[in-house]
PDB file of N, CA and C in Angstrom:
ATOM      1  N   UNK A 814       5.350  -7.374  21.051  1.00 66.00           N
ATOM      2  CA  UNK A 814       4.782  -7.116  19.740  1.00 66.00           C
ATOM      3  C   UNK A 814       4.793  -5.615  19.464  1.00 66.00           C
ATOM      4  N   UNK A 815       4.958  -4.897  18.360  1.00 73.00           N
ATOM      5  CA  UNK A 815       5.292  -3.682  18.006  1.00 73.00           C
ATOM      6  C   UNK A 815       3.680  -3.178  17.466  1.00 73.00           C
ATOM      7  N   UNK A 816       3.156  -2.078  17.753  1.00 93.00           N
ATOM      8  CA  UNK A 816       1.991  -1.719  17.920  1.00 93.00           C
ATOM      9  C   UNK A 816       2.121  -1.466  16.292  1.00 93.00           C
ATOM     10  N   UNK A 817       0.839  -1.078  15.783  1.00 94.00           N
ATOM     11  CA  UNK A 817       1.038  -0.737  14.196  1.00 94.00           C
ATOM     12  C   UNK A 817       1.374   0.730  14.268  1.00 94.00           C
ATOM     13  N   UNK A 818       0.786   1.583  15.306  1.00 94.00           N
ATOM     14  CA  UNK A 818       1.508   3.116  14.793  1.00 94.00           C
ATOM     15  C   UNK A 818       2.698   3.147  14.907  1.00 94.00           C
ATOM     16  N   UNK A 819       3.579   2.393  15.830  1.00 94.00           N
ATOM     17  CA  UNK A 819       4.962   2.204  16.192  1.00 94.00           C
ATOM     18  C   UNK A 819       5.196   2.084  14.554  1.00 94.00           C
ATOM     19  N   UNK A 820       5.092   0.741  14.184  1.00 94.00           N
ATOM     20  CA  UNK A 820       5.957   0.287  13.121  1.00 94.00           C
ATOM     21  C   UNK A 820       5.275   1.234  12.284  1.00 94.00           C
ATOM     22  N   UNK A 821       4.558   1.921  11.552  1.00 95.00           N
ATOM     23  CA  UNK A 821       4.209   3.031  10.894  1.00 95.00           C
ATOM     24  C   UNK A 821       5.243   4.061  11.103  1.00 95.00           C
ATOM     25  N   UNK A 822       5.374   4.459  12.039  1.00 96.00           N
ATOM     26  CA  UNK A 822       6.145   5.594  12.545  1.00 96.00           C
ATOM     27  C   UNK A 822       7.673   5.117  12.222  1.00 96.00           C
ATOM     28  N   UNK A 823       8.173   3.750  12.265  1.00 96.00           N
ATOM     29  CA  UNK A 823       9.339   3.568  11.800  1.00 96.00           C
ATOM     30  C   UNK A 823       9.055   3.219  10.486  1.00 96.00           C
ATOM     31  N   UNK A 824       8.399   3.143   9.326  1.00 95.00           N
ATOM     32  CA  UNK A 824       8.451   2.957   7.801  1.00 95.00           C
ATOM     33  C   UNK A 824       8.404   4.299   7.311  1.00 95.00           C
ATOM     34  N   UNK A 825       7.882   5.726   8.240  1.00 96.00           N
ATOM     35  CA  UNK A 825       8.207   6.903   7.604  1.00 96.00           C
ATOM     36  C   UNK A 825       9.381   7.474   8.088  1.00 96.00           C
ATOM     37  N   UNK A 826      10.161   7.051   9.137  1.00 97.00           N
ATOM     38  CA  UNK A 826      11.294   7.624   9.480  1.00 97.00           C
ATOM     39  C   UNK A 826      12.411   6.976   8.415  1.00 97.00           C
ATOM     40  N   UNK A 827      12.055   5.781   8.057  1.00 96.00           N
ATOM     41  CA  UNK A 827      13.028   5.175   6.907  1.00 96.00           C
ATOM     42  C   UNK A 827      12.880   5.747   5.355  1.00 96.00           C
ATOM     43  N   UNK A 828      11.378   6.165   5.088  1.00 96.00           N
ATOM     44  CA  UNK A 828      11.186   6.620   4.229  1.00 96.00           C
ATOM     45  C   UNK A 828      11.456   7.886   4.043  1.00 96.00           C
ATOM     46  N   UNK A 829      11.780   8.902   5.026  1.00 96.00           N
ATOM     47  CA  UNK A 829      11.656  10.288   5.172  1.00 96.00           C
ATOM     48  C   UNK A 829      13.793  10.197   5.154  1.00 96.00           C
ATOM     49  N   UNK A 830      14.402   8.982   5.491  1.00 96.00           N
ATOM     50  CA  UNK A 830      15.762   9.188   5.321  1.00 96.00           C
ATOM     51  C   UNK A 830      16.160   8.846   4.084  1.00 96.00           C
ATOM     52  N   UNK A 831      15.454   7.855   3.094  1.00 96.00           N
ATOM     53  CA  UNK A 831      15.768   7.652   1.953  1.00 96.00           C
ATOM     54  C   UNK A 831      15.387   8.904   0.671  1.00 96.00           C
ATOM     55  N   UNK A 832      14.419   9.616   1.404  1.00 96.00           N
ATOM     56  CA  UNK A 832      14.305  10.656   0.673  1.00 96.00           C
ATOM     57  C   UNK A 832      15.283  11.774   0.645  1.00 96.00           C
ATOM     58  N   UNK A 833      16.072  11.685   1.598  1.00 95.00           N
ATOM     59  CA  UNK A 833      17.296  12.681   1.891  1.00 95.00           C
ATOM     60  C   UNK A 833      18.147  12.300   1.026  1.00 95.00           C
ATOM     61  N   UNK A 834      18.317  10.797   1.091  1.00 93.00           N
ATOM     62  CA  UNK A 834      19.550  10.257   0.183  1.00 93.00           C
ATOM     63  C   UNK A 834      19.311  10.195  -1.034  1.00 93.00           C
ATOM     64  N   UNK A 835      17.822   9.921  -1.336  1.00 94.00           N
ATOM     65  CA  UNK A 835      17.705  10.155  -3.089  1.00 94.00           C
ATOM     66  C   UNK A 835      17.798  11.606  -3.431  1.00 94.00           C
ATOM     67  N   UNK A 836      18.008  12.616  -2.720  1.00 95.00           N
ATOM     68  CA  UNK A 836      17.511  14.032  -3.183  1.00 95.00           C
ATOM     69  C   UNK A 836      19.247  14.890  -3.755  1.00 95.00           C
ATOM     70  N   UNK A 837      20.411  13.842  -3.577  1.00 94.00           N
ATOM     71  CA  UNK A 837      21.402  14.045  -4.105  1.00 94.00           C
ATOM     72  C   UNK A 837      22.008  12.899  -5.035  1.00 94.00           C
ATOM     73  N   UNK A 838      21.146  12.046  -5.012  1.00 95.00           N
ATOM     74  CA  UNK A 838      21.269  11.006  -6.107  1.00 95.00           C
ATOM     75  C   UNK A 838      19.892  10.698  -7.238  1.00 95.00           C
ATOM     76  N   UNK A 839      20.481  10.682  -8.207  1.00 93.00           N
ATOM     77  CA  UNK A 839      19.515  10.971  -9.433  1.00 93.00           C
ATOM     78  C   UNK A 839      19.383   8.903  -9.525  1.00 93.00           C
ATOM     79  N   UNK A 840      19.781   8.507  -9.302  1.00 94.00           N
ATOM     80  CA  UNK A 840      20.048   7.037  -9.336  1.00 94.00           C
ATOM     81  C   UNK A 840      19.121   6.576  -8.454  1.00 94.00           C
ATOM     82  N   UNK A 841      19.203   7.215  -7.154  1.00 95.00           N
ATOM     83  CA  UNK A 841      18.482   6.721  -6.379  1.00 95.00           C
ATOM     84  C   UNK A 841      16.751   7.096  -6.412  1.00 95.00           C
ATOM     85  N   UNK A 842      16.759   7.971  -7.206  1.00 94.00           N
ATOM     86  CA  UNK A 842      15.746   8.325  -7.810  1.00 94.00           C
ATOM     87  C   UNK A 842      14.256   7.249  -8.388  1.00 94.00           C
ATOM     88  N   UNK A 843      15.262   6.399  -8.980  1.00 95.00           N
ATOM     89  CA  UNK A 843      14.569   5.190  -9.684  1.00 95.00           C
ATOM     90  C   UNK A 843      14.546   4.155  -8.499  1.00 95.00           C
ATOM     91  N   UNK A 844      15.317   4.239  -7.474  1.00 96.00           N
ATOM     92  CA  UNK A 844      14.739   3.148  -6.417  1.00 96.00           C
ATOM     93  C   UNK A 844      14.170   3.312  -5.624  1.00 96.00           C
ATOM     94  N   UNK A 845      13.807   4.955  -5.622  1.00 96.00           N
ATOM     95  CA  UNK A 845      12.792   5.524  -4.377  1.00 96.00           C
ATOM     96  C   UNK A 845      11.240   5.687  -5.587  1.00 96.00           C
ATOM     97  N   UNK A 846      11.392   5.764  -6.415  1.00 96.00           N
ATOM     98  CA  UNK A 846       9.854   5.673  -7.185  1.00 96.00           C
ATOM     99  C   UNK A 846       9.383   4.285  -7.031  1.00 96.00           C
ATOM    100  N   UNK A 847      10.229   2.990  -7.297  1.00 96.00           N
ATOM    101  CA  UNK A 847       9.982   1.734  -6.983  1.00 96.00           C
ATOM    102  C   UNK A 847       9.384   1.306  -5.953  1.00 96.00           C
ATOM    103  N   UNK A 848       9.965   1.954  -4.920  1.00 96.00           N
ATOM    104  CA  UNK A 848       9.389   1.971  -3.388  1.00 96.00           C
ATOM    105  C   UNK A 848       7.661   2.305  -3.396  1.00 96.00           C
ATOM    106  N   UNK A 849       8.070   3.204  -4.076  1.00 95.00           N
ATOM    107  CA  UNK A 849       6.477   4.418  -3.606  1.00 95.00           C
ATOM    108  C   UNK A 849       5.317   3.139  -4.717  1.00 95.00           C
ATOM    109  N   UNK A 850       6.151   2.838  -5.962  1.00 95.00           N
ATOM    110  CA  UNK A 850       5.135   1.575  -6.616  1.00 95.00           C
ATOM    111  C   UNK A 850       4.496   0.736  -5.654  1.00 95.00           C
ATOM    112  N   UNK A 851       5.351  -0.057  -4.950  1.00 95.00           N
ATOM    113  CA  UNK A 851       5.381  -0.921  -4.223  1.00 95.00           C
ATOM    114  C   UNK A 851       4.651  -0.578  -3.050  1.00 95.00           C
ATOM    115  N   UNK A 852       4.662   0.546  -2.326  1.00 95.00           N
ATOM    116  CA  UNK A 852       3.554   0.912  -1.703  1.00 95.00           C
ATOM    117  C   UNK A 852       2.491   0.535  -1.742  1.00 95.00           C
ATOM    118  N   UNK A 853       2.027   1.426  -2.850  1.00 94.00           N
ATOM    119  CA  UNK A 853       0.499   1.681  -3.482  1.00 94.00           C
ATOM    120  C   UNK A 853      -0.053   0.278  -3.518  1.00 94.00           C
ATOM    121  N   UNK A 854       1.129  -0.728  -3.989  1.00 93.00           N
ATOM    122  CA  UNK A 854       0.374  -1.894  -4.442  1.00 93.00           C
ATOM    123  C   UNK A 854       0.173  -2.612  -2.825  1.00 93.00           C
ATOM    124  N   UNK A 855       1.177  -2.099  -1.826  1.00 95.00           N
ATOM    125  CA  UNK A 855       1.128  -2.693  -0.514  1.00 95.00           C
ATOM    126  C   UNK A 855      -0.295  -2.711   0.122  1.00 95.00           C
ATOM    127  N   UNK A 856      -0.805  -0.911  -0.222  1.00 97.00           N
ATOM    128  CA  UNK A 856      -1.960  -0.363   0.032  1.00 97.00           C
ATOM    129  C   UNK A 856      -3.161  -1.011  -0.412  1.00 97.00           C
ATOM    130  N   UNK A 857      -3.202  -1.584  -2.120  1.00 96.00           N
ATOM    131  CA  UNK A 857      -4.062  -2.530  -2.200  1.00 96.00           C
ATOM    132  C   UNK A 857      -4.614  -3.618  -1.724  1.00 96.00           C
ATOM    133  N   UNK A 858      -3.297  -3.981  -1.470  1.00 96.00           N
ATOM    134  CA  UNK A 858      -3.045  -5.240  -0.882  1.00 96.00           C
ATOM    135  C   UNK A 858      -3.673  -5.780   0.418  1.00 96.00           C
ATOM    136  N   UNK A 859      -3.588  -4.401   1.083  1.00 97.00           N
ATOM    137  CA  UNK A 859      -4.179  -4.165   2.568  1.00 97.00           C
ATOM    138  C   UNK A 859      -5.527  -4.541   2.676  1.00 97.00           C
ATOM    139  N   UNK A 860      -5.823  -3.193   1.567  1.00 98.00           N
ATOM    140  CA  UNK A 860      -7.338  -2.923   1.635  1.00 98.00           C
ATOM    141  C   UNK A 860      -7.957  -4.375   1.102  1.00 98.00           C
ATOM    142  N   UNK A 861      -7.764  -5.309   0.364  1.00 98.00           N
ATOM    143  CA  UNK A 861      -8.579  -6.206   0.267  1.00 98.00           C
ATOM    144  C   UNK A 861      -8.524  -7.071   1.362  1.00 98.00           C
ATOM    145  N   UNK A 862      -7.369  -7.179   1.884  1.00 97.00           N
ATOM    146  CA  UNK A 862      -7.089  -7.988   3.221  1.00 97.00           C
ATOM    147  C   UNK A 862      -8.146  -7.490   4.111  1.00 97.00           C
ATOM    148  N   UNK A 863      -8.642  -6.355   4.051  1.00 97.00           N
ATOM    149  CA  UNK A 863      -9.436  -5.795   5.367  1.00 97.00           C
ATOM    150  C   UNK A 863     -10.672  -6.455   4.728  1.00 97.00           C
ATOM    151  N   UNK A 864     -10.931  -6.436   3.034  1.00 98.00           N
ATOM    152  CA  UNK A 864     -12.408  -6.644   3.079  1.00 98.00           C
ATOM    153  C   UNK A 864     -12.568  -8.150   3.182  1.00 98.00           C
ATOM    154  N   UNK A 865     -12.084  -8.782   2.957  1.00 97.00           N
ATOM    155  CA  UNK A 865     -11.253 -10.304   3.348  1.00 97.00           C
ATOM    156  C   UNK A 865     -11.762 -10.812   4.711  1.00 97.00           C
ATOM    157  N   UNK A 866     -11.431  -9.555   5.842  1.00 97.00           N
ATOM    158  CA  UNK A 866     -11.736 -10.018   7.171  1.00 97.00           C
ATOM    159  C   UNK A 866     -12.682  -9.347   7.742  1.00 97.00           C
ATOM    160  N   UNK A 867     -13.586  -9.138   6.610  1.00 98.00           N
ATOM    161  CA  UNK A 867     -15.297  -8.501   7.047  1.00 98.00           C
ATOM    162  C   UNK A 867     -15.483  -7.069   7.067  1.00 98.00           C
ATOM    163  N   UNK A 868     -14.238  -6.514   6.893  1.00 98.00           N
ATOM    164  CA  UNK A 868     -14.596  -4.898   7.274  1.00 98.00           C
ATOM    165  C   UNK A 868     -15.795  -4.606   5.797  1.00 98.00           C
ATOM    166  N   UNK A 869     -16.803  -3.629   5.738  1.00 98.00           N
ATOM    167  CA  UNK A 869     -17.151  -2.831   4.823  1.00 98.00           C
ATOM    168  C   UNK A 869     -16.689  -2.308   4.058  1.00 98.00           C
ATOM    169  N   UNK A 870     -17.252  -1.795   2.425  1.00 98.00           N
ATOM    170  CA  UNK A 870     -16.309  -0.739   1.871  1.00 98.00           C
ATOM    171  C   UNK A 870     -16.522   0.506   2.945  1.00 98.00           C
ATOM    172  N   UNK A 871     -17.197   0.712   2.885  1.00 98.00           N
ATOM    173  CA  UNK A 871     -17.809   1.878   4.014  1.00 98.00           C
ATOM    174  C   UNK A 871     -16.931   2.011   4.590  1.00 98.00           C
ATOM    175  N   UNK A 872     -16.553   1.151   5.690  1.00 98.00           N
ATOM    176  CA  UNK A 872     -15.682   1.201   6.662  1.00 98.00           C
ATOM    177  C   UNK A 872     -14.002   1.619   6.310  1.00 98.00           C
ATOM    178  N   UNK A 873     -13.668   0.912   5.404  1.00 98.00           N
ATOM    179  CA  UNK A 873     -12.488   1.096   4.318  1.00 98.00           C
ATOM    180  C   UNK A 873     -12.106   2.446   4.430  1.00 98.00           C
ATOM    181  N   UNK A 874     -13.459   2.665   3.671  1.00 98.00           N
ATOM    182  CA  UNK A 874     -13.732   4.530   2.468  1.00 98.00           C
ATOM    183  C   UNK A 874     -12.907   5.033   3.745  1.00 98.00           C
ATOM    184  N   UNK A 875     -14.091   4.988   4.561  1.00 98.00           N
ATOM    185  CA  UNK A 875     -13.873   6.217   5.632  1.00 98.00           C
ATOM    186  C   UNK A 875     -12.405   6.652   6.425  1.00 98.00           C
ATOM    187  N   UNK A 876     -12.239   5.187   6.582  1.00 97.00           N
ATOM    188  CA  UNK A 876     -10.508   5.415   6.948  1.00 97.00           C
ATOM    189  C   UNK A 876      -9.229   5.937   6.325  1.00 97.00           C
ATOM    190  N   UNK A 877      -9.664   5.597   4.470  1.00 98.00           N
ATOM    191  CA  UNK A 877      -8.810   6.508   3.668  1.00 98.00           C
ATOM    192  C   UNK A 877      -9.406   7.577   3.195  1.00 98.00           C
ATOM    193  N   UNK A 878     -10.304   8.074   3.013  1.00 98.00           N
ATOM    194  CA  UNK A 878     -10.778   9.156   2.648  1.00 98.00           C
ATOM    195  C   UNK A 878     -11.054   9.252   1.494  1.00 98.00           C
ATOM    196  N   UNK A 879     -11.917   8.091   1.255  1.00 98.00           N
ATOM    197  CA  UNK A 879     -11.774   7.840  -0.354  1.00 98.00           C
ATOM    198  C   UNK A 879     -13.753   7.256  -0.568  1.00 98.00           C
ATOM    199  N   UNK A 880     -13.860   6.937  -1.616  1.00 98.00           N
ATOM    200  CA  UNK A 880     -15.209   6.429  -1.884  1.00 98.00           C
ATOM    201  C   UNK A 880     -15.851   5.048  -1.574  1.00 98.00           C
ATOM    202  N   UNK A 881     -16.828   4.722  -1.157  1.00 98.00           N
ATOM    203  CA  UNK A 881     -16.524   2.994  -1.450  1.00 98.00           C
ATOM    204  C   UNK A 881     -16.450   2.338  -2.904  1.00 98.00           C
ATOM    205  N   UNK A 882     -17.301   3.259  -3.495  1.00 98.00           N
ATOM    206  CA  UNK A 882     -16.489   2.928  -5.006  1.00 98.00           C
ATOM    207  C   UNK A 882     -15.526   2.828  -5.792  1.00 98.00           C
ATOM    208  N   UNK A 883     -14.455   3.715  -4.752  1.00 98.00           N
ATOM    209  CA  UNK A 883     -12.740   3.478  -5.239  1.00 98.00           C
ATOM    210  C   UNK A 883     -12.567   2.308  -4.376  1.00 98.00           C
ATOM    211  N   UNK A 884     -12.893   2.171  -3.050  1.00 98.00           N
ATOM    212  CA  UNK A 884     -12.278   0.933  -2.364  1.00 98.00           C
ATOM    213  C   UNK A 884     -12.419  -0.100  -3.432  1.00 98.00           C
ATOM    214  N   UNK A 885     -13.588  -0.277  -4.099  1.00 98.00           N
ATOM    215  CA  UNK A 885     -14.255  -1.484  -4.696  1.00 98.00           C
ATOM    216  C   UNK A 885     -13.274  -1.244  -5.758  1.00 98.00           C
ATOM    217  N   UNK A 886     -13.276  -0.770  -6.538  1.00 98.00           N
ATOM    218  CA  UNK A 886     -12.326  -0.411  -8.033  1.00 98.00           C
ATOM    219  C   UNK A 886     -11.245  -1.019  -7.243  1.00 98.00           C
ATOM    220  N   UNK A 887     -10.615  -0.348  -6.233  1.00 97.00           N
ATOM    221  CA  UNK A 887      -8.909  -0.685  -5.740  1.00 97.00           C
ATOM    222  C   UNK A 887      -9.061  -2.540  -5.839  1.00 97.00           C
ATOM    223  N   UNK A 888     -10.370  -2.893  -4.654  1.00 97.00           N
ATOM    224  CA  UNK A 888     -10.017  -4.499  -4.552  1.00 97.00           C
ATOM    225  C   UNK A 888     -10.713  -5.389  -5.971  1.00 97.00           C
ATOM    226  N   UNK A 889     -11.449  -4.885  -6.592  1.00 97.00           N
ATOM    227  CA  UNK A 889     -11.410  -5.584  -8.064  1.00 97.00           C
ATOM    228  C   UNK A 889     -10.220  -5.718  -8.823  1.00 97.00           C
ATOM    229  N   UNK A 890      -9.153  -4.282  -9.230  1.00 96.00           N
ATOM    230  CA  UNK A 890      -8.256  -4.718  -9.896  1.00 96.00           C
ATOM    231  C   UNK A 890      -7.363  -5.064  -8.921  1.00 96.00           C
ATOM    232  N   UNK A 891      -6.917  -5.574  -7.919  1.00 95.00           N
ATOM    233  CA  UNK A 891      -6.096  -5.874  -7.160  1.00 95.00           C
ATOM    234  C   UNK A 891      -6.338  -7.675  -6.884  1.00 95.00           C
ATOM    235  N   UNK A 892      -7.634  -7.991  -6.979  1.00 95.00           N
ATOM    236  CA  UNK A 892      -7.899  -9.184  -7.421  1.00 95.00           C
ATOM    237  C   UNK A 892      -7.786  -9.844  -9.046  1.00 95.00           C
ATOM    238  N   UNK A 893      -7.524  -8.709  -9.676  1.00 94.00           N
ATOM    239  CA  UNK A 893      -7.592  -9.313 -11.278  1.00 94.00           C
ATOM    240  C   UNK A 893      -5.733  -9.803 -11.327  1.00 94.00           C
ATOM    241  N   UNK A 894      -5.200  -8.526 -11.109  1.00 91.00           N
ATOM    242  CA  UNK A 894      -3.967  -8.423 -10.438  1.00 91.00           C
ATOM    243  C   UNK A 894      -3.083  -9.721 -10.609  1.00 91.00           C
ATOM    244  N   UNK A 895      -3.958 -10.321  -8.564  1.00 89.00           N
ATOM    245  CA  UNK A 895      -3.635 -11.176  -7.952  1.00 89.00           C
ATOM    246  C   UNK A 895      -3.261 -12.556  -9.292  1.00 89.00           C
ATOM    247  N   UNK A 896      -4.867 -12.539  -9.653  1.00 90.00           N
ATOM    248  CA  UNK A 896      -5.018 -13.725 -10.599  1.00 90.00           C
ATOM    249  C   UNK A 896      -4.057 -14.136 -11.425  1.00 90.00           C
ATOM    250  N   UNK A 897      -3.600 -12.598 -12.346  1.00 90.00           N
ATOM    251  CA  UNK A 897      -2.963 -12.645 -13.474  1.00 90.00           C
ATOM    252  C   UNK A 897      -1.786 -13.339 -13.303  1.00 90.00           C
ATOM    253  N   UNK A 898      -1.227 -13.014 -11.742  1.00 84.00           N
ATOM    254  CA  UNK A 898       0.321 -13.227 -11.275  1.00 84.00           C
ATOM    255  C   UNK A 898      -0.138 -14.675 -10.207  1.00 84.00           C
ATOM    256  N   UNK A 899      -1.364 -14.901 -10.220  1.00 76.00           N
ATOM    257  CA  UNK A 899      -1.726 -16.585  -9.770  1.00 76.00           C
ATOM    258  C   UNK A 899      -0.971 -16.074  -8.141  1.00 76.00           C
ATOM    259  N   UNK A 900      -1.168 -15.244  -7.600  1.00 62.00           N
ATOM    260  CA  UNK A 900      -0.573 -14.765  -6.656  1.00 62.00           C
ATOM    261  C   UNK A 900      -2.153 -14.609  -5.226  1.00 62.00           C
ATOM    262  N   UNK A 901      -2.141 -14.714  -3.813  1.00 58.00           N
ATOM    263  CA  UNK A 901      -3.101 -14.552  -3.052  1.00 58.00           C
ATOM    264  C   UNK A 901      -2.419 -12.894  -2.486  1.00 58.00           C
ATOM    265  N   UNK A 902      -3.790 -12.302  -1.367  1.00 59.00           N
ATOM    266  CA  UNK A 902      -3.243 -10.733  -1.316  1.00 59.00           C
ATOM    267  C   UNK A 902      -1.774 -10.663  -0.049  1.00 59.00           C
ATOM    268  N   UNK A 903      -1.455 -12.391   0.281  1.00 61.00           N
ATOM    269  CA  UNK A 903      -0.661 -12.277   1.008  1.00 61.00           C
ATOM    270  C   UNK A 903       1.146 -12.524   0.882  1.00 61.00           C
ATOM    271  N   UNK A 904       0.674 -12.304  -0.988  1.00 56.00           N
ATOM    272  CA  UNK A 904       2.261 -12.450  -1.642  1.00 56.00           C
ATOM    273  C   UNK A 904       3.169 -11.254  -1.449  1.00 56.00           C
TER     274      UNK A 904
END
């Protein structure tokens, strides 16, 4: 099984090479912003998964460096989200 910093460490080495290749392509431009969309929403995605499996906002906050009131904002609209697209946080 691949530890999570492992596979972390290989999603920025992929990400840190696609940034090389978009940085002479204006094209690729629009598929490396897509990416970084897709992230963020990955990131949501996470974070409700964690509150899902009991963690705290607290606990959340602290790990991103963020508020528990943004955690909460992040997993409210990430649940409205979900709904809209009739989708669970494991689509």
């Amino acid at each position: 099984m691949v530890e999570n910093t492992d596979y972390a460490g290989f999603v920025r080495r992929t990400l840190k090479a696609f940034v090389k290749r978009a940085s002479d392509d204006p094209e690729a431009l629009v598929l490396l912003k897509n990416v970084a969309d897709e992230a963020a929403d990955a990131l949501n995605r996470a974070i409700v998964g964690c509150s899902d499996s009991g963690y705290s906002y607290g606990e959340i906050a602290s790990r991103l460096g963020i508020t528990r009131q943004a955690v909460q904002q992040r997993i409210e609209r990430q649940r409205d989200l979900d709904a809209r697209r009739d989708v669970g946080p494991d689509a």
